[in-house]
XYZ file of C-alpha atoms in Angstrom:
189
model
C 21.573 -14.523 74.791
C 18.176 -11.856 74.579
C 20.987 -9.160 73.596
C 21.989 -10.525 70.352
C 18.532 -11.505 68.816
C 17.519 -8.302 69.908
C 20.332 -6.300 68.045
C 19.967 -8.792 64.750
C 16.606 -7.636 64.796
C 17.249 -4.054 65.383
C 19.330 -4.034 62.459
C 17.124 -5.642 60.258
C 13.911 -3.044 60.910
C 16.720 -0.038 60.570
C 17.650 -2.150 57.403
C 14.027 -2.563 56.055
C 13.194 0.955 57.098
C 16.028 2.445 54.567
C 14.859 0.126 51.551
C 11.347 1.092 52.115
C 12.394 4.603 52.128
C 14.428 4.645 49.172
C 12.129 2.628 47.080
C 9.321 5.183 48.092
C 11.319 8.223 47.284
C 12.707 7.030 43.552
C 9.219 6.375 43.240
C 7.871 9.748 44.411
C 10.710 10.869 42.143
C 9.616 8.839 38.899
C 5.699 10.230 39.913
C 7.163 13.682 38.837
C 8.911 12.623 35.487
C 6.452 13.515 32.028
C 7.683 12.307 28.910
C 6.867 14.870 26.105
C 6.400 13.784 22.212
C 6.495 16.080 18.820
C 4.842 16.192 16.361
C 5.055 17.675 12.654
C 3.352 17.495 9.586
C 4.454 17.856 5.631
C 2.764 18.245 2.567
C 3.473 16.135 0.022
C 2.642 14.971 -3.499
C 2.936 11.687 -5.377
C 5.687 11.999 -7.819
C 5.519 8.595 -8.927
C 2.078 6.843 -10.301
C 1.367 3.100 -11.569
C -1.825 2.121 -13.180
C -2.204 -1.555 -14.137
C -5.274 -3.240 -16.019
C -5.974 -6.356 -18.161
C -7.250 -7.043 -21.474
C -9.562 -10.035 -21.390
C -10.344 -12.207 -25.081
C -13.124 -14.630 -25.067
C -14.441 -17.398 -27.776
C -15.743 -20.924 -27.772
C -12.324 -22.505 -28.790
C -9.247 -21.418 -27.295
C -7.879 -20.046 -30.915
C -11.367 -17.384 -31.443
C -10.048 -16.181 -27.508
C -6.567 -15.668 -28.519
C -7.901 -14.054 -32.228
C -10.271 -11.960 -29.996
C -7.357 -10.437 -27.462
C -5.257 -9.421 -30.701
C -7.893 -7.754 -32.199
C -7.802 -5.470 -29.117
C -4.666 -4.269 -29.178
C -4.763 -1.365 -32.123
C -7.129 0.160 -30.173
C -5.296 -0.117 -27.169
C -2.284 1.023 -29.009
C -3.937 3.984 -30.027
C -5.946 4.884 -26.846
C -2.164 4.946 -25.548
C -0.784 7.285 -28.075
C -3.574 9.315 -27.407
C -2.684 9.952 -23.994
C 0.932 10.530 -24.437
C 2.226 7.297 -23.842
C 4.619 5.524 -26.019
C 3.630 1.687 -26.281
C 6.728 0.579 -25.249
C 6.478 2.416 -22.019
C 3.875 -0.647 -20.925
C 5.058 -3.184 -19.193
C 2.956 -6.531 -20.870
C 2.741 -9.671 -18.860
C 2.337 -12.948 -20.223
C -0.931 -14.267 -21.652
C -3.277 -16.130 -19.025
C -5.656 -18.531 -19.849
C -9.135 -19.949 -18.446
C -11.121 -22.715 -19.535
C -14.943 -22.638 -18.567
C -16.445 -26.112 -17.631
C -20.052 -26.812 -18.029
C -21.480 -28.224 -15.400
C -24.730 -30.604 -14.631
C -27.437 -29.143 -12.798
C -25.972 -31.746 -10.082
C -23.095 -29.497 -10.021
C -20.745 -32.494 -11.796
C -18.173 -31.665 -14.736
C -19.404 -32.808 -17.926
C -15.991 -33.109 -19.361
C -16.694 -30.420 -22.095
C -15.554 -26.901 -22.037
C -17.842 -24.490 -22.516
C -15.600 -20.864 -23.433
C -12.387 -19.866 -23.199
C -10.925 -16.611 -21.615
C -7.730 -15.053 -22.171
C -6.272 -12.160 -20.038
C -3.412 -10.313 -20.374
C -2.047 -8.085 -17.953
C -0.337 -4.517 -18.467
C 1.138 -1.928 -15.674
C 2.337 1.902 -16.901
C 4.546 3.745 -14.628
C 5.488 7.170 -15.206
C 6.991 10.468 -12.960
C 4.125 12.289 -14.939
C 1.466 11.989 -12.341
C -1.367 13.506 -13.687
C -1.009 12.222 -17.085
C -1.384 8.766 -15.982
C -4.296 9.967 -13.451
C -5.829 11.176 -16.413
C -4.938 7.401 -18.341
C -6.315 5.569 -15.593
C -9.771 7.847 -15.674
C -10.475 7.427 -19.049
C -9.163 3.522 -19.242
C -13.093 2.138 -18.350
C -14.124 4.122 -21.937
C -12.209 1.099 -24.044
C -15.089 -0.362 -23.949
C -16.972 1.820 -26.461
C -14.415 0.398 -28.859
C -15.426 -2.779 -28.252
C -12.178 -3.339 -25.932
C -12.767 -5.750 -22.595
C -10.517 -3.755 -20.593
C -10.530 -4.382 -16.699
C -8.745 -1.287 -15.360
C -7.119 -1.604 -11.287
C -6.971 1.243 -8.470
C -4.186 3.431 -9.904
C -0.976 3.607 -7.342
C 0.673 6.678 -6.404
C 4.003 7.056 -5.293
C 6.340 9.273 -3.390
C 9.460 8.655 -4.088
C 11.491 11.407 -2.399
C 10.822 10.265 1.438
C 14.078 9.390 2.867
C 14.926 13.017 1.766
C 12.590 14.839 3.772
C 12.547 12.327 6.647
C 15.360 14.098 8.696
C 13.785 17.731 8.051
C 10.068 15.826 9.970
C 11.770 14.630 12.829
C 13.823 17.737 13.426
C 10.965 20.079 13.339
C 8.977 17.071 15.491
C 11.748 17.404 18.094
C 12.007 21.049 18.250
C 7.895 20.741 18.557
C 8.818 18.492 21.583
C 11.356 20.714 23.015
C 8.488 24.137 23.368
C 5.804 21.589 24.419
C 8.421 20.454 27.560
C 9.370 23.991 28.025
C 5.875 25.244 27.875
C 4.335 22.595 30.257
C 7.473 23.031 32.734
C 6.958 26.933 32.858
C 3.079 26.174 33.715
C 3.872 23.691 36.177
C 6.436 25.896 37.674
C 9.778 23.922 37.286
């Protein structure tokens, strides 16, 4: 009855012994294995710019605001022209409008309104970059005209990415490719 215990238990060290073996060498093996990553760069320039800004009106009733936005536009019109930029090319968003409540010292609405505000919003895109670079520069100088202009960060855009995409990762992979080969020469491989 000591014989067959004995050759269960034989088995299962000669058993144990193999996994433990072959889980130590794929590991010895995965120790060796070096993963190797390109890189490449590429120059490129916006192609594609957006500048938005706002016009802002302001009177005691809500018809001296809306008077006082129209009056601004000539000179925006004009400023426009100016810079090469047809007045149609502006995209013109619709009028917004603020009322501004007095208050009591107590911080309570009185009921009365105080001002009015009206802002309208523009955006101007154009492919002609550093025209509208130059647009968005001298925007903020409205205001000598007596213009309440509130110019936004100007975007730019490029446009053309998905076409130079595949020529990146190419030269990224061949960039991975002499990195491998150089660190498998120095490591003797």
């Amino acid at each position: 009855p000591f014989l067959p215990h004995a050759l269960v238990l034989a088995a299962g060290l000669v058993l144990a012994a193999s996994v433990i073996g072959a889980v130590w060498r794929g590991n010895h093996r995965l120790a060796q294995t070096l993963d190797v990553s390109g890189s490449a760069r590429q120059d490129i320039t916006a192609d594609f710019a957006v500048v938005r800004f706002s016009l802002r009106g302001e009177g005691e009733t809500a018809e001296m605001a809306y008077r006082d936005l129209r009056r601004q536009g000539p000179a925006l019109e004009e400023f426009m022209r100016a810079h090469g930029f047809a007045v149609e090319s502006v995209t013109v968003q619709p009028v917004m409008i603020e009322a501004i409540a007095e208050f009591t010292p107590q911080g309570q609405m009185t009921g009365r309104t105080l001002r009015y505000h009206y802002r309208q919003r523009y955006e101007l895109q154009s492919v002609d970059v550093p025209r509208v670079a130059k647009f968005a520069l001298d925007l903020a100088g409205l205001v000598e005209q007596g213009v309440r202009v509130e110019p936004e960060q100007p975007e730019y855009h490029f446009t053309r990415l998905a076409e130079i995409k595949g020529e990146v990762q190419a030269a990224a992979a061949k960039d991975a490719m002499e990195r491998a080969r150089s660190i498998a020469e120095a490591s003797g491989a």
